[in-house]
Amino acid sequence: SAVAEAAVQSGVAQKPIANREAYRQELRARLNPTVAVMSLAYEGARANPKRVLFAEGEEPNVLRAAIAFKEAGYGTPVLVGREDVYDMLKELGVDNPRDYEVLNSRNSPLVGRAVDYIYGKHQRHGFLRREVERLVNQDRNYFAAAMLALGEADAMITGTTRPFSQSLRQVRTVIEDEAGATPFGVNVIVSRGATVLIADTAVTERPTAEQYAAIAMRSSAFARRMGLEPRVAFTSYTTFGNPPGMHIEALRDAVKMLDGFHADFEFEGEMAPDVALNYAMQKRFYPFTRLSGPANILVMPGLQSASLSAKLLRELGGESVLGPYILGLQMPVQIAPMTASASDLVMLAVLAAGDAHARQQRVAARAARSARLS
């Protein structure tokens, strides 16, 4: 960055800098706490670069994000758009626009494969082939999702040109949910040196006990990819039945399910958010708590409370609020809010790439186990 270069040139950086990229990252972390939280994800993306589809490849912010993603060494951006994307890249200062891969959903040689794939999934569910052809040609979400499903890329981001729910619905037409799961959204809150995840902020109005348990498990895995050791609280306006309340049985059942699963992370509930986040209060009034510190994952009782909490914190609290990030799809897809900046999109692409790498590692581990057993 310009700041890092200035520090070197001016002598502000007293010691020789062996790794300028690490020094830039350190400076960014000092200026922006969200960078510190995401540092493991950025390092992982650079160590394991992936091909990431940028479905809205004609949008200026998306192009800026793709340029930054490529130049930072996080992976290869694959832009979905028309041929004039190359001219737009040139206008944004790219010396060799043809170094970027652009897929045109109208005339790419891959269109036929995309149509075959989607039609094969939905031909018995009211879709005509010509309708699928129109969707693929005219809507880049369908085309990009099919490219991901067909292995032409490792991950995908979208969302800047349409509402979140619409993007998710289109993606789920092509990419199925993980087995036994419903996708959900998780926001990351960075405040006063603490990082807290809130879920489900995007999808399910009132989860079942099974869904609460799944949200806790997948959120915990996501937290670990960010370098956090998960401590989950199932939140409510009541704490362990005081005061008595409705709609808490599903939360209690989720705790029992995780006990039965022998989940490898800490969890507790039901708890009010102030109790969940204040460990001194937990130990004073609820010494039987199973948490070893303040909760850093809040599984909310419903979509409205989760989404409202994240948005209020973003607008009133001055905290850094990232997301929502989508978990629970069979393939790595992230959906940006329509207000996303280029840096937000880079972060989403990095997270999607990290998700892709984690999935590939799990597949490799299963294959290795199978080989040992055979």
mmCIF file of C-alpha atoms in Angstrom:
data_model
loop_
_atom_site.group_PDB
_atom_site.id
_atom_site.type_symbol
_atom_site.label_atom_id
_atom_site.label_comp_id
_atom_site.label_asym_id
_atom_site.label_seq_id
_atom_site.Cartn_x
_atom_site.Cartn_y
_atom_site.Cartn_z
ATOM 1 C CA SER A 1 0.000 0.000 0.000
ATOM 2 C CA ALA A 2 1.011 3.643 -0.315
ATOM 3 C CA VAL A 3 1.244 3.899 3.484
ATOM 4 C CA ALA A 4 3.638 0.966 3.705
ATOM 5 C CA GLU A 5 5.805 2.284 0.873
ATOM 6 C CA ALA A 6 5.912 5.728 2.487
ATOM 7 C CA ALA A 7 6.964 4.176 5.791
ATOM 8 C CA VAL A 8 9.874 2.466 4.076
ATOM 9 C CA GLN A 9 10.949 5.431 1.988
ATOM 10 C CA SER A 10 10.683 8.001 4.781
ATOM 11 C CA GLY A 11 12.469 5.938 7.387
ATOM 12 C CA VAL A 12 9.455 5.682 9.688
ATOM 13 C CA ALA A 13 9.897 1.934 9.509
ATOM 14 C CA GLN A 14 13.088 1.705 11.574
ATOM 15 C CA LYS A 15 14.044 -1.877 10.690
ATOM 16 C CA PRO A 16 14.577 -3.325 7.216
ATOM 17 C CA ILE A 17 11.374 -4.948 6.002
ATOM 18 C CA ALA A 18 11.990 -8.455 4.732
ATOM 19 C CA ASN A 19 8.364 -9.144 3.895
ATOM 20 C CA ARG A 20 6.610 -6.046 2.641
ATOM 21 C CA GLU A 21 3.271 -7.804 2.234
ATOM 22 C CA ALA A 22 3.306 -8.875 5.892
ATOM 23 C CA TYR A 23 4.199 -5.313 6.873
ATOM 24 C CA ARG A 24 1.318 -3.947 4.777
ATOM 25 C CA GLN A 25 -1.037 -6.427 6.442
ATOM 26 C CA GLU A 26 0.166 -5.338 9.897
ATOM 27 C CA LEU A 27 -0.443 -1.680 9.074
ATOM 28 C CA ARG A 28 -3.910 -2.443 7.724
ATOM 29 C CA ALA A 29 -4.734 -4.425 10.867
ATOM 30 C CA ARG A 30 -3.751 -1.487 13.064
ATOM 31 C CA LEU A 31 -5.991 0.852 11.088
ATOM 32 C CA ASN A 32 -8.929 -1.523 10.659
ATOM 33 C CA PRO A 33 -9.802 -4.239 13.211
ATOM 34 C CA THR A 34 -11.735 -6.255 10.641
ATOM 35 C CA VAL A 35 -8.496 -6.873 8.751
ATOM 36 C CA ALA A 36 -6.966 -8.402 11.878
ATOM 37 C CA VAL A 37 -9.961 -10.710 12.254
ATOM 38 C CA MET A 38 -9.709 -11.761 8.622
ATOM 39 C CA SER A 39 -5.928 -12.117 8.530
ATOM 40 C CA LEU A 40 -5.981 -15.933 8.628
ATOM 41 C CA ALA A 41 -8.450 -16.017 5.743
ATOM 42 C CA TYR A 42 -6.289 -13.668 3.661
ATOM 43 C CA GLU A 43 -3.158 -15.687 4.401
ATOM 44 C CA GLY A 44 -4.960 -18.903 3.514
ATOM 45 C CA ALA A 45 -6.193 -17.501 0.204
ATOM 46 C CA ARG A 46 -2.703 -16.447 -0.783
ATOM 47 C CA ALA A 47 -1.272 -19.833 0.178
ATOM 48 C CA ASN A 48 -4.030 -21.749 -1.647
ATOM 49 C CA PRO A 49 -5.241 -19.586 -4.560
ATOM 50 C CA LYS A 50 -8.562 -20.536 -6.137
ATOM 51 C CA ARG A 51 -10.620 -19.662 -9.194
ATOM 52 C CA VAL A 52 -13.515 -17.455 -8.082
ATOM 53 C CA LEU A 53 -16.460 -16.512 -10.298
ATOM 54 C CA PHE A 54 -17.500 -12.859 -10.074
ATOM 55 C CA ALA A 55 -21.038 -13.245 -11.428
ATOM 56 C CA GLU A 56 -21.715 -9.532 -11.921
ATOM 57 C CA GLY A 57 -18.553 -8.879 -13.854
ATOM 58 C CA GLU A 58 -19.664 -5.654 -15.549
ATOM 59 C CA GLU A 59 -20.228 -3.698 -12.329
ATOM 60 C CA PRO A 60 -17.431 -1.184 -11.558
ATOM 61 C CA ASN A 61 -17.131 -2.214 -7.901
ATOM 62 C CA VAL A 62 -17.016 -5.873 -8.885
ATOM 63 C CA LEU A 63 -14.265 -5.175 -11.404
ATOM 64 C CA ARG A 64 -12.268 -3.239 -8.810
ATOM 65 C CA ALA A 65 -12.651 -6.164 -6.431
ATOM 66 C CA ALA A 66 -11.559 -8.655 -9.098
ATOM 67 C CA ILE A 67 -8.477 -6.559 -9.848
ATOM 68 C CA ALA A 68 -7.568 -6.337 -6.159
ATOM 69 C CA PHE A 69 -8.188 -10.066 -5.668
ATOM 70 C CA LYS A 70 -5.871 -10.956 -8.542
ATOM 71 C CA GLU A 71 -3.137 -8.444 -7.714
ATOM 72 C CA ALA A 72 -3.044 -9.507 -4.056
ATOM 73 C CA GLY A 73 -2.386 -13.082 -5.135
ATOM 74 C CA TYR A 74 -5.571 -14.503 -3.621
ATOM 75 C CA GLY A 75 -6.499 -16.393 -6.773
ATOM 76 C CA THR A 76 -7.864 -16.082 -10.299
ATOM 77 C CA PRO A 77 -11.022 -14.021 -10.847
ATOM 78 C CA VAL A 78 -13.377 -15.319 -13.539
ATOM 79 C CA LEU A 79 -15.615 -12.475 -14.698
ATOM 80 C CA VAL A 80 -19.089 -13.146 -16.078
ATOM 81 C CA GLY A 81 -19.917 -10.408 -18.572
ATOM 82 C CA ARG A 82 -19.724 -9.233 -22.153
ATOM 83 C CA GLU A 83 -16.613 -8.533 -24.208
ATOM 84 C CA ASP A 84 -16.637 -4.829 -23.282
ATOM 85 C CA VAL A 85 -15.466 -5.892 -19.817
ATOM 86 C CA TYR A 86 -11.967 -5.762 -21.303
ATOM 87 C CA ASP A 87 -12.448 -2.070 -22.151
ATOM 88 C CA MET A 88 -13.728 -1.415 -18.633
ATOM 89 C CA LEU A 89 -10.664 -3.111 -17.156
ATOM 90 C CA LYS A 90 -8.458 -0.920 -19.327
ATOM 91 C CA GLU A 91 -10.245 2.186 -18.053
ATOM 92 C CA LEU A 92 -9.608 1.012 -14.493
ATOM 93 C CA GLY A 93 -5.864 0.948 -15.134
ATOM 94 C CA VAL A 94 -5.250 -2.697 -16.043
ATOM 95 C CA ASP A 95 -2.333 -2.854 -18.485
ATOM 96 C CA ASN A 96 -3.202 -6.269 -19.922
ATOM 97 C CA PRO A 97 -6.971 -6.792 -19.693
ATOM 98 C CA ARG A 98 -6.722 -10.010 -21.713
ATOM 99 C CA ASP A 99 -4.954 -11.572 -18.742
ATOM 100 C CA TYR A 100 -8.415 -11.723 -17.167
ATOM 101 C CA GLU A 101 -10.823 -14.525 -18.006
ATOM 102 C CA VAL A 102 -14.288 -13.345 -19.103
ATOM 103 C CA LEU A 103 -17.246 -15.688 -19.671
ATOM 104 C CA ASN A 104 -20.146 -14.345 -21.721
ATOM 105 C CA SER A 105 -23.392 -16.091 -20.791
ATOM 106 C CA ARG A 106 -24.787 -15.432 -24.279
ATOM 107 C CA ASN A 107 -22.099 -16.921 -26.479
ATOM 108 C CA SER A 108 -19.624 -18.858 -24.329
ATOM 109 C CA PRO A 109 -18.934 -22.419 -25.539
ATOM 110 C CA LEU A 110 -19.919 -23.437 -22.005
ATOM 111 C CA VAL A 111 -23.527 -22.217 -22.315
ATOM 112 C CA GLY A 112 -24.747 -25.554 -23.664
ATOM 113 C CA ARG A 113 -23.291 -27.431 -20.700
ATOM 114 C CA ALA A 114 -24.914 -24.961 -18.307
ATOM 115 C CA VAL A 115 -28.314 -25.433 -19.962
ATOM 116 C CA ASP A 116 -27.961 -29.224 -19.932
ATOM 117 C CA TYR A 117 -27.038 -29.197 -16.257
ATOM 118 C CA ILE A 118 -29.891 -26.984 -15.058
ATOM 119 C CA TYR A 119 -32.475 -28.603 -17.345
ATOM 120 C CA GLY A 120 -31.398 -32.033 -16.151
ATOM 121 C CA LYS A 121 -32.081 -30.976 -12.563
ATOM 122 C CA HIS A 122 -35.465 -29.349 -13.208
ATOM 123 C CA GLN A 123 -37.042 -30.956 -16.281
ATOM 124 C CA ARG A 124 -39.491 -32.810 -14.024
ATOM 125 C CA HIS A 125 -40.284 -29.699 -11.989
ATOM 126 C CA GLY A 126 -42.039 -27.497 -14.526
ATOM 127 C CA PHE A 127 -39.033 -26.136 -16.454
ATOM 128 C CA LEU A 128 -38.974 -26.186 -20.255
ATOM 129 C CA ARG A 129 -35.614 -26.344 -22.002
ATOM 130 C CA ARG A 130 -36.186 -23.022 -23.787
ATOM 131 C CA GLU A 131 -36.972 -21.442 -20.435
ATOM 132 C CA VAL A 132 -33.678 -22.702 -19.038
ATOM 133 C CA GLU A 133 -31.866 -21.375 -22.116
ATOM 134 C CA ARG A 134 -33.396 -17.958 -21.488
ATOM 135 C CA LEU A 135 -32.392 -18.020 -17.811
ATOM 136 C CA VAL A 136 -28.804 -18.960 -18.624
ATOM 137 C CA ASN A 137 -28.479 -16.380 -21.419
ATOM 138 C CA GLN A 138 -30.102 -13.501 -19.575
ATOM 139 C CA ASP A 139 -29.252 -14.022 -15.913
ATOM 140 C CA ARG A 140 -25.652 -14.396 -14.861
ATOM 141 C CA ASN A 141 -26.475 -15.929 -11.498
ATOM 142 C CA TYR A 142 -27.847 -19.058 -13.172
ATOM 143 C CA PHE A 143 -24.932 -19.262 -15.586
ATOM 144 C CA ALA A 144 -22.280 -18.627 -12.916
ATOM 145 C CA ALA A 145 -23.833 -21.127 -10.510
ATOM 146 C CA ALA A 146 -23.870 -23.752 -13.269
ATOM 147 C CA MET A 147 -20.205 -23.034 -14.032
ATOM 148 C CA LEU A 148 -19.406 -23.596 -10.368
ATOM 149 C CA ALA A 149 -21.421 -26.821 -10.277
ATOM 150 C CA LEU A 150 -19.636 -28.059 -13.411
ATOM 151 C CA GLY A 151 -16.196 -27.456 -11.908
ATOM 152 C CA GLU A 152 -15.180 -24.483 -14.061
ATOM 153 C CA ALA A 153 -14.320 -22.563 -10.874
ATOM 154 C CA ASP A 154 -13.869 -23.232 -7.167
ATOM 155 C CA ALA A 155 -16.179 -20.575 -5.716
ATOM 156 C CA MET A 156 -18.589 -17.781 -6.634
ATOM 157 C CA ILE A 157 -19.688 -14.358 -5.387
ATOM 158 C CA THR A 158 -22.714 -12.323 -6.466
ATOM 159 C CA GLY A 159 -25.400 -10.041 -5.058
ATOM 160 C CA THR A 160 -24.599 -6.412 -5.858
ATOM 161 C CA THR A 161 -27.357 -5.878 -8.445
ATOM 162 C CA ARG A 162 -30.398 -7.443 -6.754
ATOM 163 C CA PRO A 163 -31.846 -8.174 -3.318
ATOM 164 C CA PHE A 164 -30.114 -10.810 -1.214
ATOM 165 C CA SER A 165 -33.157 -13.100 -1.117
ATOM 166 C CA GLN A 166 -33.480 -13.049 -4.910
ATOM 167 C CA SER A 167 -29.821 -13.932 -5.415
ATOM 168 C CA LEU A 168 -30.049 -16.769 -2.911
ATOM 169 C CA ARG A 169 -33.189 -18.156 -4.542
ATOM 170 C CA GLN A 170 -31.520 -18.145 -7.975
ATOM 171 C CA VAL A 171 -28.360 -19.803 -6.688
ATOM 172 C CA ARG A 172 -30.371 -22.502 -4.891
ATOM 173 C CA THR A 173 -32.114 -23.323 -8.187
ATOM 174 C CA VAL A 174 -28.747 -24.612 -9.393
ATOM 175 C CA ILE A 175 -26.777 -25.490 -6.259
ATOM 176 C CA GLU A 176 -28.400 -27.687 -3.653
ATOM 177 C CA ASP A 177 -28.303 -27.311 0.110
ATOM 178 C CA GLU A 178 -25.861 -29.450 2.058
ATOM 179 C CA ALA A 179 -27.335 -32.756 3.159
ATOM 180 C CA GLY A 180 -29.744 -32.247 6.018
ATOM 181 C CA ALA A 181 -29.100 -28.503 6.130
ATOM 182 C CA THR A 182 -30.859 -25.246 5.411
ATOM 183 C CA PRO A 183 -28.585 -22.384 4.340
ATOM 184 C CA PHE A 184 -28.283 -19.570 6.840
ATOM 185 C CA GLY A 185 -26.571 -16.228 7.230
ATOM 186 C CA VAL A 186 -23.942 -15.274 9.789
ATOM 187 C CA ASN A 187 -22.719 -11.752 10.524
ATOM 188 C CA VAL A 188 -19.364 -11.033 12.132
ATOM 189 C CA ILE A 189 -19.301 -8.185 14.665
ATOM 190 C CA VAL A 190 -15.941 -6.639 15.589
ATOM 191 C CA SER A 191 -16.248 -4.402 18.655
ATOM 192 C CA ARG A 192 -13.735 -3.207 21.258
ATOM 193 C CA GLY A 193 -11.283 -5.939 20.430
ATOM 194 C CA ALA A 194 -13.871 -8.726 20.552
ATOM 195 C CA THR A 195 -15.273 -10.714 17.641
ATOM 196 C CA VAL A 196 -18.800 -12.124 17.855
ATOM 197 C CA LEU A 197 -20.805 -14.061 15.254
ATOM 198 C CA ILE A 198 -24.597 -13.719 14.993
ATOM 199 C CA ALA A 199 -26.818 -16.235 13.143
ATOM 200 C CA ASP A 200 -29.207 -16.788 11.364
ATOM 201 C CA THR A 201 -29.369 -13.259 9.939
ATOM 202 C CA ALA A 202 -30.599 -14.118 6.449
ATOM 203 C CA VAL A 203 -32.838 -17.118 5.806
ATOM 204 C CA THR A 204 -35.054 -18.929 8.341
ATOM 205 C CA GLU A 205 -37.835 -17.073 10.165
ATOM 206 C CA ARG A 206 -37.995 -19.460 13.141
ATOM 207 C CA PRO A 207 -35.588 -22.409 13.062
ATOM 208 C CA THR A 208 -36.416 -25.858 14.360
ATOM 209 C CA ALA A 209 -34.269 -27.534 17.016
ATOM 210 C CA GLU A 210 -32.429 -29.433 14.274
ATOM 211 C CA GLN A 211 -31.763 -26.192 12.416
ATOM 212 C CA TYR A 212 -30.525 -24.441 15.571
ATOM 213 C CA ALA A 213 -28.080 -27.297 16.158
ATOM 214 C CA ALA A 214 -26.899 -27.198 12.531
ATOM 215 C CA ILE A 215 -26.451 -23.416 12.705
ATOM 216 C CA ALA A 216 -24.302 -23.839 15.817
ATOM 217 C CA MET A 217 -22.136 -26.537 14.228
ATOM 218 C CA ARG A 218 -21.546 -24.752 10.934
ATOM 219 C CA SER A 219 -20.993 -21.387 12.627
ATOM 220 C CA SER A 220 -18.378 -23.026 14.851
ATOM 221 C CA ALA A 221 -16.520 -24.435 11.854
ATOM 222 C CA PHE A 222 -16.664 -20.993 10.205
ATOM 223 C CA ALA A 223 -15.324 -19.360 13.398
ATOM 224 C CA ARG A 224 -12.387 -21.754 13.489
ATOM 225 C CA ARG A 225 -11.459 -20.820 9.921
ATOM 226 C CA MET A 226 -11.202 -17.255 11.234
ATOM 227 C CA GLY A 227 -8.917 -18.332 14.072
ATOM 228 C CA LEU A 228 -11.574 -18.255 16.826
ATOM 229 C CA GLU A 229 -12.255 -21.025 19.327
ATOM 230 C CA PRO A 230 -16.070 -21.218 19.297
ATOM 231 C CA ARG A 231 -18.248 -20.670 22.362
ATOM 232 C CA VAL A 232 -21.908 -20.849 21.348
ATOM 233 C CA ALA A 233 -24.843 -19.342 23.227
ATOM 234 C CA PHE A 234 -28.419 -20.078 22.173
ATOM 235 C CA THR A 235 -29.975 -16.718 22.945
ATOM 236 C CA SER A 236 -33.405 -15.722 24.178
ATOM 237 C CA TYR A 237 -34.973 -13.002 26.328
ATOM 238 C CA THR A 238 -35.027 -15.588 29.111
ATOM 239 C CA THR A 239 -31.981 -17.121 30.804
ATOM 240 C CA PHE A 240 -32.413 -20.715 31.930
ATOM 241 C CA GLY A 241 -36.156 -20.219 32.337
ATOM 242 C CA ASN A 242 -36.050 -16.854 34.117
ATOM 243 C CA PRO A 243 -38.391 -15.231 33.295
ATOM 244 C CA PRO A 244 -40.591 -17.991 31.842
ATOM 245 C CA GLY A 245 -41.072 -17.634 28.108
ATOM 246 C CA MET A 246 -42.523 -19.113 24.962
ATOM 247 C CA HIS A 247 -40.653 -20.639 22.018
ATOM 248 C CA ILE A 248 -37.675 -21.807 24.099
ATOM 249 C CA GLU A 249 -38.180 -25.570 23.868
ATOM 250 C CA ALA A 250 -36.512 -25.736 20.458
ATOM 251 C CA LEU A 251 -33.438 -23.975 21.880
ATOM 252 C CA ARG A 252 -33.266 -26.451 24.758
ATOM 253 C CA ASP A 253 -33.728 -29.362 22.379
ATOM 254 C CA ALA A 254 -30.846 -28.062 20.249
ATOM 255 C CA VAL A 255 -28.585 -28.138 23.310
ATOM 256 C CA LYS A 256 -29.630 -31.744 23.972
ATOM 257 C CA MET A 257 -28.922 -32.650 20.346
ATOM 258 C CA LEU A 258 -25.418 -31.214 20.519
ATOM 259 C CA ASP A 259 -24.863 -33.176 23.721
ATOM 260 C CA GLY A 260 -25.894 -36.295 21.834
ATOM 261 C CA PHE A 261 -23.582 -35.443 18.940
ATOM 262 C CA HIS A 262 -20.653 -34.903 21.374
ATOM 263 C CA ALA A 263 -20.021 -31.584 19.628
ATOM 264 C CA ASP A 264 -16.363 -30.525 19.801
ATOM 265 C CA PHE A 265 -17.072 -26.937 20.848
ATOM 266 C CA GLU A 266 -18.555 -25.217 23.889
ATOM 267 C CA PHE A 267 -22.272 -24.417 23.874
ATOM 268 C CA GLU A 268 -24.901 -23.297 26.353
ATOM 269 C CA GLY A 269 -28.413 -21.954 26.504
ATOM 270 C CA GLU A 270 -30.937 -20.564 26.621
ATOM 271 C CA MET A 271 -29.353 -17.256 27.648
ATOM 272 C CA ALA A 272 -30.077 -13.556 27.267
ATOM 273 C CA PRO A 273 -27.414 -11.824 25.139
ATOM 274 C CA ASP A 274 -26.098 -9.693 28.011
ATOM 275 C CA VAL A 275 -25.490 -12.822 30.076
ATOM 276 C CA ALA A 276 -23.953 -14.656 27.127
ATOM 277 C CA LEU A 277 -21.466 -11.846 26.501
ATOM 278 C CA ASN A 278 -20.658 -11.098 30.164
ATOM 279 C CA TYR A 279 -18.732 -13.997 31.653
ATOM 280 C CA ALA A 280 -18.527 -12.417 35.107
ATOM 281 C CA MET A 281 -22.330 -12.303 35.171
ATOM 282 C CA GLN A 282 -22.502 -15.930 34.086
ATOM 283 C CA LYS A 283 -20.186 -17.113 36.867
ATOM 284 C CA ARG A 284 -21.908 -14.996 39.511
ATOM 285 C CA PHE A 285 -25.514 -15.889 38.803
ATOM 286 C CA TYR A 286 -25.208 -19.121 36.785
ATOM 287 C CA PRO A 287 -22.101 -20.912 38.096
ATOM 288 C CA PHE A 288 -23.180 -24.110 36.351
ATOM 289 C CA THR A 289 -22.542 -22.567 32.912
ATOM 290 C CA ARG A 290 -20.567 -24.803 30.570
ATOM 291 C CA LEU A 291 -18.837 -21.904 28.832
ATOM 292 C CA SER A 292 -15.230 -21.076 29.710
ATOM 293 C CA GLY A 293 -15.547 -17.445 28.643
ATOM 294 C CA PRO A 294 -17.945 -15.001 27.004
ATOM 295 C CA ALA A 295 -19.853 -16.431 24.071
ATOM 296 C CA ASN A 296 -18.492 -15.512 20.652
ATOM 297 C CA ILE A 297 -21.312 -17.109 18.629
ATOM 298 C CA LEU A 298 -24.883 -16.008 19.313
ATOM 299 C CA VAL A 299 -27.495 -18.297 17.765
ATOM 300 C CA MET A 300 -30.551 -16.051 17.769
ATOM 301 C CA PRO A 301 -34.108 -17.336 18.339
ATOM 302 C CA GLY A 302 -35.286 -16.162 14.924
ATOM 303 C CA LEU A 303 -34.486 -14.331 11.720
ATOM 304 C CA GLN A 304 -36.045 -11.052 12.815
ATOM 305 C CA SER A 305 -34.078 -10.744 16.050
ATOM 306 C CA ALA A 306 -30.834 -11.763 14.345
ATOM 307 C CA SER A 307 -31.161 -9.459 11.347
ATOM 308 C CA LEU A 308 -32.370 -6.511 13.428
ATOM 309 C CA SER A 309 -29.475 -6.921 15.873
ATOM 310 C CA ALA A 310 -26.860 -6.924 13.112
ATOM 311 C CA LYS A 311 -28.369 -3.920 11.349
ATOM 312 C CA LEU A 312 -28.796 -1.904 14.548
ATOM 313 C CA LEU A 313 -25.179 -2.536 15.491
ATOM 314 C CA ARG A 314 -24.045 -1.475 12.038
ATOM 315 C CA GLU A 315 -26.024 1.782 12.060
ATOM 316 C CA LEU A 316 -25.952 2.825 15.728
ATOM 317 C CA GLY A 317 -23.111 1.088 17.467
ATOM 318 C CA GLY A 318 -20.142 2.160 15.395
ATOM 319 C CA GLU A 319 -18.981 -1.450 15.302
ATOM 320 C CA SER A 320 -17.618 -3.163 12.229
ATOM 321 C CA VAL A 321 -20.331 -5.510 10.981
ATOM 322 C CA LEU A 322 -19.361 -7.954 8.243
ATOM 323 C CA GLY A 323 -21.741 -10.106 6.256
ATOM 324 C CA PRO A 324 -24.098 -11.809 6.170
ATOM 325 C CA TYR A 325 -22.066 -14.762 4.971
ATOM 326 C CA ILE A 326 -23.966 -17.760 3.636
ATOM 327 C CA LEU A 327 -23.265 -21.213 5.047
ATOM 328 C CA GLY A 328 -25.021 -24.487 4.280
ATOM 329 C CA LEU A 329 -24.846 -24.734 0.479
ATOM 330 C CA GLN A 330 -23.165 -27.691 -1.222
ATOM 331 C CA MET A 331 -20.703 -25.388 -2.969
ATOM 332 C CA PRO A 332 -18.853 -22.208 -1.948
ATOM 333 C CA VAL A 333 -21.063 -19.218 -2.778
ATOM 334 C CA GLN A 334 -21.177 -15.833 -1.061
ATOM 335 C CA ILE A 335 -23.840 -13.193 -1.664
ATOM 336 C CA ALA A 336 -22.949 -9.554 -1.124
ATOM 337 C CA PRO A 337 -25.373 -6.872 0.022
ATOM 338 C CA MET A 338 -26.261 -4.389 -2.708
ATOM 339 C CA THR A 339 -24.327 -1.706 -0.802
ATOM 340 C CA ALA A 340 -21.079 -3.712 -0.805
ATOM 341 C CA SER A 341 -17.850 -1.849 -1.512
ATOM 342 C CA ALA A 342 -14.987 -3.285 -3.538
ATOM 343 C CA SER A 343 -13.153 -4.200 -0.320
ATOM 344 C CA ASP A 344 -16.287 -5.984 0.951
ATOM 345 C CA LEU A 345 -16.356 -8.017 -2.247
ATOM 346 C CA VAL A 346 -12.685 -8.943 -1.940
ATOM 347 C CA MET A 347 -13.395 -10.174 1.587
ATOM 348 C CA LEU A 348 -16.308 -12.284 0.341
ATOM 349 C CA ALA A 349 -14.190 -13.735 -2.449
ATOM 350 C CA VAL A 350 -11.445 -14.606 0.041
ATOM 351 C CA LEU A 351 -13.961 -16.322 2.337
ATOM 352 C CA ALA A 352 -15.481 -18.240 -0.575
ATOM 353 C CA ALA A 353 -12.008 -19.335 -1.663
ATOM 354 C CA GLY A 354 -11.217 -20.453 1.893
ATOM 355 C CA ASP A 355 -14.446 -22.428 1.986
ATOM 356 C CA ALA A 356 -13.474 -24.105 -1.286
ATOM 357 C CA HIS A 357 -10.072 -25.065 0.101
ATOM 358 C CA ALA A 358 -11.584 -26.471 3.309
ATOM 359 C CA ARG A 359 -14.022 -28.586 1.290
ATOM 360 C CA GLN A 360 -11.239 -29.869 -0.955
ATOM 361 C CA GLN A 361 -9.216 -30.828 2.112
ATOM 362 C CA ARG A 362 -12.163 -32.761 3.554
ATOM 363 C CA VAL A 363 -12.629 -34.640 0.271
ATOM 364 C CA ALA A 364 -8.914 -35.479 0.172
ATOM 365 C CA ALA A 365 -9.001 -36.675 3.792
ATOM 366 C CA ARG A 366 -11.983 -38.943 3.083
ATOM 367 C CA ALA A 367 -10.251 -40.346 0.009
ATOM 368 C CA ALA A 368 -7.112 -41.045 2.037
ATOM 369 C CA ARG A 369 -9.131 -42.852 4.714
ATOM 370 C CA SER A 370 -10.903 -44.938 2.079
ATOM 371 C CA ALA A 371 -7.576 -45.853 0.490
ATOM 372 C CA ARG A 372 -6.193 -46.992 3.846
ATOM 373 C CA LEU A 373 -9.250 -49.143 4.513
ATOM 374 C CA SER A 374 -9.331 -50.763 1.072
#
